[in-house]
């Protein structure tokens, strides 16, 4: 089973709202990722968690706040977003095995619209 | 950081013919090169990958080749079928700490169209 689940599937929020995106995997993976994908563009890395600790932050604005409560869950807290933040937000997970990179499996994404 | 170039941006082939998509990368430290297929409204699906200690890998109708000296890798799909129509992305691991949890840098994608 290589399933990564994400909720909600769609989200519409105003610029003053606070919302959260959720991601879950039960493959025993210890690395989890957030990517942002704009229409007709490739995914762009935002954050990487390794063993529940933030290991990479790709200079993402502070209105995006990641959280990894345990090895199976990854959240992305959203606050005071801008319309240009509208995109598909993808979660992925992989094993961790230094120094090699292992296969990353993606969820279906959350389609976010900021009004 | 890593930079991945992908060509062509659109590829139209007749059903049953072969399709080839090519990528180049810039960071000689990258050692992992996956290919993803993304259908409309879905997340990327890993279809095949290759590591820098291997020159070629095949899985049924799909094959990937890697030339580490030239820093390029290619996806080959033979006997194409209508269900192969999708956007294909190549990617390279971005070597941050070498800690085994590295983000991927993606190419811009190829829209593959299979003509019946």
Coordinates of C-alpha atoms in Angstrom, one line a residue:
Chain A
X1 CA 0.0 0.0 0.0
X2 CA 1.5 3.3 -1.1
X3 CA -1.4 5.6 -0.1
X4 CA -1.0 9.1 1.1
X5 CA -4.3 10.8 2.1
X6 CA -5.1 14.5 2.2
X7 CA -8.0 16.4 3.5
X8 CA -9.9 18.4 2.6
X9 CA -10.0 17.8 -1.2
X10 CA -11.0 21.4 -1.9
X11 CA -10.8 24.5 0.3
X12 CA -12.0 28.1 -0.2
X13 CA -10.9 30.6 2.3
X14 CA -10.8 34.4 2.7
X15 CA -7.6 36.3 3.3
X16 CA -8.4 36.7 7.0
X17 CA -9.3 33.1 7.7
X18 CA -7.2 30.5 9.5
X19 CA -7.4 26.9 8.1
X20 CA -5.4 23.7 8.1
X21 CA -4.5 21.1 5.6
X22 CA -4.0 17.5 6.8
X23 CA -1.9 14.7 5.4
X24 CA -1.7 11.1 6.6
X25 CA 0.3 8.0 5.7
X26 CA 0.5 4.6 7.3
X27 CA 3.5 3.2 5.4
X28 CA 5.9 3.7 8.2
X29 CA 7.7 6.5 6.3
X30 CA 9.7 8.9 8.5
X31 CA 10.0 11.7 5.9
X32 CA 7.1 13.9 4.9
X33 CA 6.9 16.8 2.5
X34 CA 4.8 19.7 1.4
X35 CA 4.8 20.8 -2.2
X36 CA 2.9 23.7 -3.9
X37 CA 1.7 23.3 -7.5
X38 CA 0.3 26.1 -9.6
X39 CA -1.7 25.4 -12.7
X40 CA 0.4 24.0 -15.6
X41 CA 3.5 24.2 -13.5
X42 CA 5.6 21.5 -11.7
X43 CA 5.4 20.9 -7.9
X44 CA 7.7 23.2 -5.9
X45 CA 9.1 22.0 -2.6
X46 CA 8.0 23.9 0.5
X47 CA 9.0 21.9 3.6
X48 CA 10.6 18.6 4.5
X49 CA 10.2 16.8 7.8
X50 CA 12.5 14.0 8.8
X51 CA 11.8 12.0 12.0
X52 CA 9.1 14.6 12.9
X53 CA 11.7 17.4 12.8
X54 CA 11.7 20.2 10.2
X55 CA 14.8 19.7 8.1
X56 CA 14.1 21.9 5.1
X57 CA 12.2 25.1 4.8
X58 CA 12.4 26.6 1.2
X59 CA 12.1 30.2 2.4
X60 CA 8.3 29.9 2.6
X61 CA 6.4 32.9 4.0
X62 CA 5.4 32.6 7.7
X63 CA 1.7 32.6 6.7
X64 CA 2.3 28.9 6.0
X65 CA 3.1 27.0 9.2
X66 CA 3.9 23.3 9.0
X67 CA 3.5 20.8 11.9
X68 CA 4.3 17.1 12.3
X69 CA 2.5 15.9 15.4
X70 CA 3.6 12.3 14.9
X71 CA 5.2 10.0 12.3
X72 CA 2.0 9.5 10.4
X73 CA 0.5 13.0 10.3
X74 CA 1.6 16.2 8.7
X75 CA -0.4 19.5 8.9
X76 CA -0.1 22.8 7.1
X77 CA -1.6 25.7 9.0
X78 CA -2.7 28.7 6.9
X79 CA -3.2 32.2 8.0
X80 CA -3.7 35.6 6.3
X81 CA -3.1 34.1 2.8
X82 CA -3.1 36.0 -0.4
X83 CA -5.0 35.2 -3.6
X84 CA -1.7 34.3 -5.3
X85 CA -1.4 31.4 -2.7
X86 CA -4.2 29.7 -4.6
X87 CA -2.8 26.4 -5.8
X88 CA -2.8 22.6 -5.4
X89 CA -1.0 21.6 -2.2
X90 CA 0.6 18.2 -2.3
X91 CA 1.8 16.1 0.5
X92 CA 4.4 13.3 -0.1
X93 CA 6.2 10.7 2.1
X94 CA 9.2 8.5 1.8
X95 CA 11.5 6.3 3.8
X96 CA 14.6 7.9 5.2
X97 CA 17.9 6.1 4.5
X98 CA 21.0 8.2 4.5
X99 CA 22.6 9.1 2.2
X100 CA 20.2 7.8 -0.5
X101 CA 16.9 9.4 -1.4
X102 CA 14.0 7.0 -1.4
X103 CA 10.8 7.0 -3.5
X104 CA 8.4 9.8 -2.7
X105 CA 4.7 9.0 -2.9
X106 CA 2.3 11.8 -3.3
X107 CA -1.2 12.3 -2.1
X108 CA -4.1 13.6 -4.3
X109 CA -3.6 17.2 -3.1
X110 CA -5.8 19.9 -1.6
X111 CA -7.1 22.4 -4.1
X112 CA -6.9 25.8 -2.3
X113 CA -8.6 28.9 -3.4
X114 CA -8.0 32.2 -1.6
X115 CA -10.7 34.9 -2.1
Chain B
X1 CA 20.6 24.6 -6.3
X2 CA 19.5 22.0 -8.7
X3 CA 18.0 23.0 -12.1
X4 CA 16.1 20.5 -14.2
X5 CA 15.3 21.1 -17.9
X6 CA 12.7 19.0 -19.6
X7 CA 11.8 18.7 -23.3
X8 CA 9.5 18.7 -25.2
X9 CA 6.7 20.6 -23.4
X10 CA 4.1 18.9 -25.6
X11 CA 4.4 15.6 -27.4
X12 CA 1.7 14.1 -29.6
X13 CA 2.2 10.5 -30.9
X14 CA 0.0 7.9 -32.7
X15 CA -1.3 5.1 -30.6
X16 CA 1.1 2.2 -30.7
X17 CA 4.2 4.4 -31.4
X18 CA 6.9 5.2 -29.0
X19 CA 7.4 8.4 -27.0
X20 CA 10.6 9.8 -25.6
X21 CA 11.0 12.6 -23.1
X22 CA 14.3 14.1 -22.2
X23 CA 15.7 15.9 -19.1
X24 CA 19.0 17.4 -18.1
X25 CA 20.1 18.4 -14.6
X26 CA 22.8 20.7 -13.3
X27 CA 23.9 19.4 -9.9
X28 CA 26.5 16.6 -10.3
X29 CA 25.7 15.6 -6.7
X30 CA 22.1 14.5 -7.6
X31 CA 21.9 10.8 -7.5
X32 CA 18.2 9.9 -7.7
X33 CA 16.0 10.6 -10.8
X34 CA 12.3 9.7 -10.6
X35 CA 9.6 10.1 -13.3
X36 CA 6.0 11.0 -12.4
X37 CA 2.7 10.8 -14.3
X38 CA 0.1 13.3 -13.4
X39 CA -3.5 13.0 -14.6
X40 CA -5.9 15.9 -14.5
X41 CA -7.1 16.5 -10.9
X42 CA -4.8 14.0 -9.4
X43 CA -1.5 14.0 -7.5
X44 CA 1.8 12.8 -9.3
X45 CA 2.1 9.1 -9.5
X46 CA 5.6 7.5 -9.5
X47 CA 6.1 5.4 -12.6
X48 CA 9.8 4.6 -12.6
X49 CA 13.0 5.9 -11.1
X50 CA 16.8 5.4 -11.6
X51 CA 19.8 5.9 -9.4
X52 CA 23.2 7.2 -10.5
X53 CA 24.9 3.8 -10.2
X54 CA 22.6 2.4 -12.9
X55 CA 22.5 3.3 -16.6
X56 CA 19.2 1.9 -17.6
X57 CA 16.0 0.5 -16.0
X58 CA 13.0 -1.1 -17.6
X59 CA 9.5 -1.9 -16.4
X60 CA 7.2 -3.4 -19.1
X61 CA 6.6 -0.7 -21.6
X62 CA 8.5 2.0 -19.7
X63 CA 12.2 2.5 -19.6
X64 CA 14.6 5.1 -18.2
X65 CA 18.2 5.8 -19.3
X66 CA 20.7 7.9 -17.4
X67 CA 24.0 9.4 -18.7
X68 CA 25.7 10.7 -15.6
X69 CA 28.6 12.2 -17.5
X70 CA 26.3 14.3 -19.7
X71 CA 23.8 14.9 -16.9
X72 CA 20.8 13.8 -18.8
X73 CA 18.2 11.1 -18.5
X74 CA 15.3 10.1 -20.6
X75 CA 11.9 8.3 -20.4
X76 CA 10.9 5.9 -23.1
X77 CA 7.4 4.6 -23.5
X78 CA 6.8 1.9 -26.1
X79 CA 3.5 0.8 -27.7
X80 CA 1.7 3.8 -26.4
X81 CA -2.0 3.5 -25.3
X82 CA -4.7 6.1 -24.8
X83 CA -4.4 5.8 -21.0
X84 CA -0.7 7.0 -21.3
X85 CA -2.1 10.5 -22.1
X86 CA -1.1 12.7 -19.1
X87 CA 1.5 15.2 -18.0
X88 CA 4.9 13.6 -17.2
X89 CA 7.4 15.2 -14.9
X90 CA 11.1 14.3 -14.5
X91 CA 12.8 15.1 -11.2
X92 CA 16.2 15.0 -9.5
X93 CA 17.0 14.7 -5.8
X94 CA 18.2 18.0 -4.3
X95 CA 21.2 17.2 -2.2
X96 CA 20.8 19.3 1.0
X97 CA 22.3 17.4 3.8
X98 CA 22.5 14.0 2.2
X99 CA 20.4 12.8 5.1
X100 CA 18.1 10.7 3.0
X101 CA 15.1 13.1 3.1
X102 CA 15.8 15.3 0.2
X103 CA 13.3 17.3 -1.7
X104 CA 12.8 16.9 -5.4
X105 CA 13.4 19.5 -8.1
X106 CA 11.0 18.9 -11.0
X107 CA 11.2 19.6 -14.7
X108 CA 8.5 21.8 -16.2
X109 CA 6.5 18.8 -17.5
X110 CA 5.6 17.2 -20.8
X111 CA 2.0 17.0 -21.9
X112 CA 1.8 13.6 -23.7
X113 CA -1.1 13.2 -26.1
X114 CA -1.8 9.8 -27.6
X115 CA -3.7 10.1 -30.9
X116 CA -6.1 7.2 -31.5

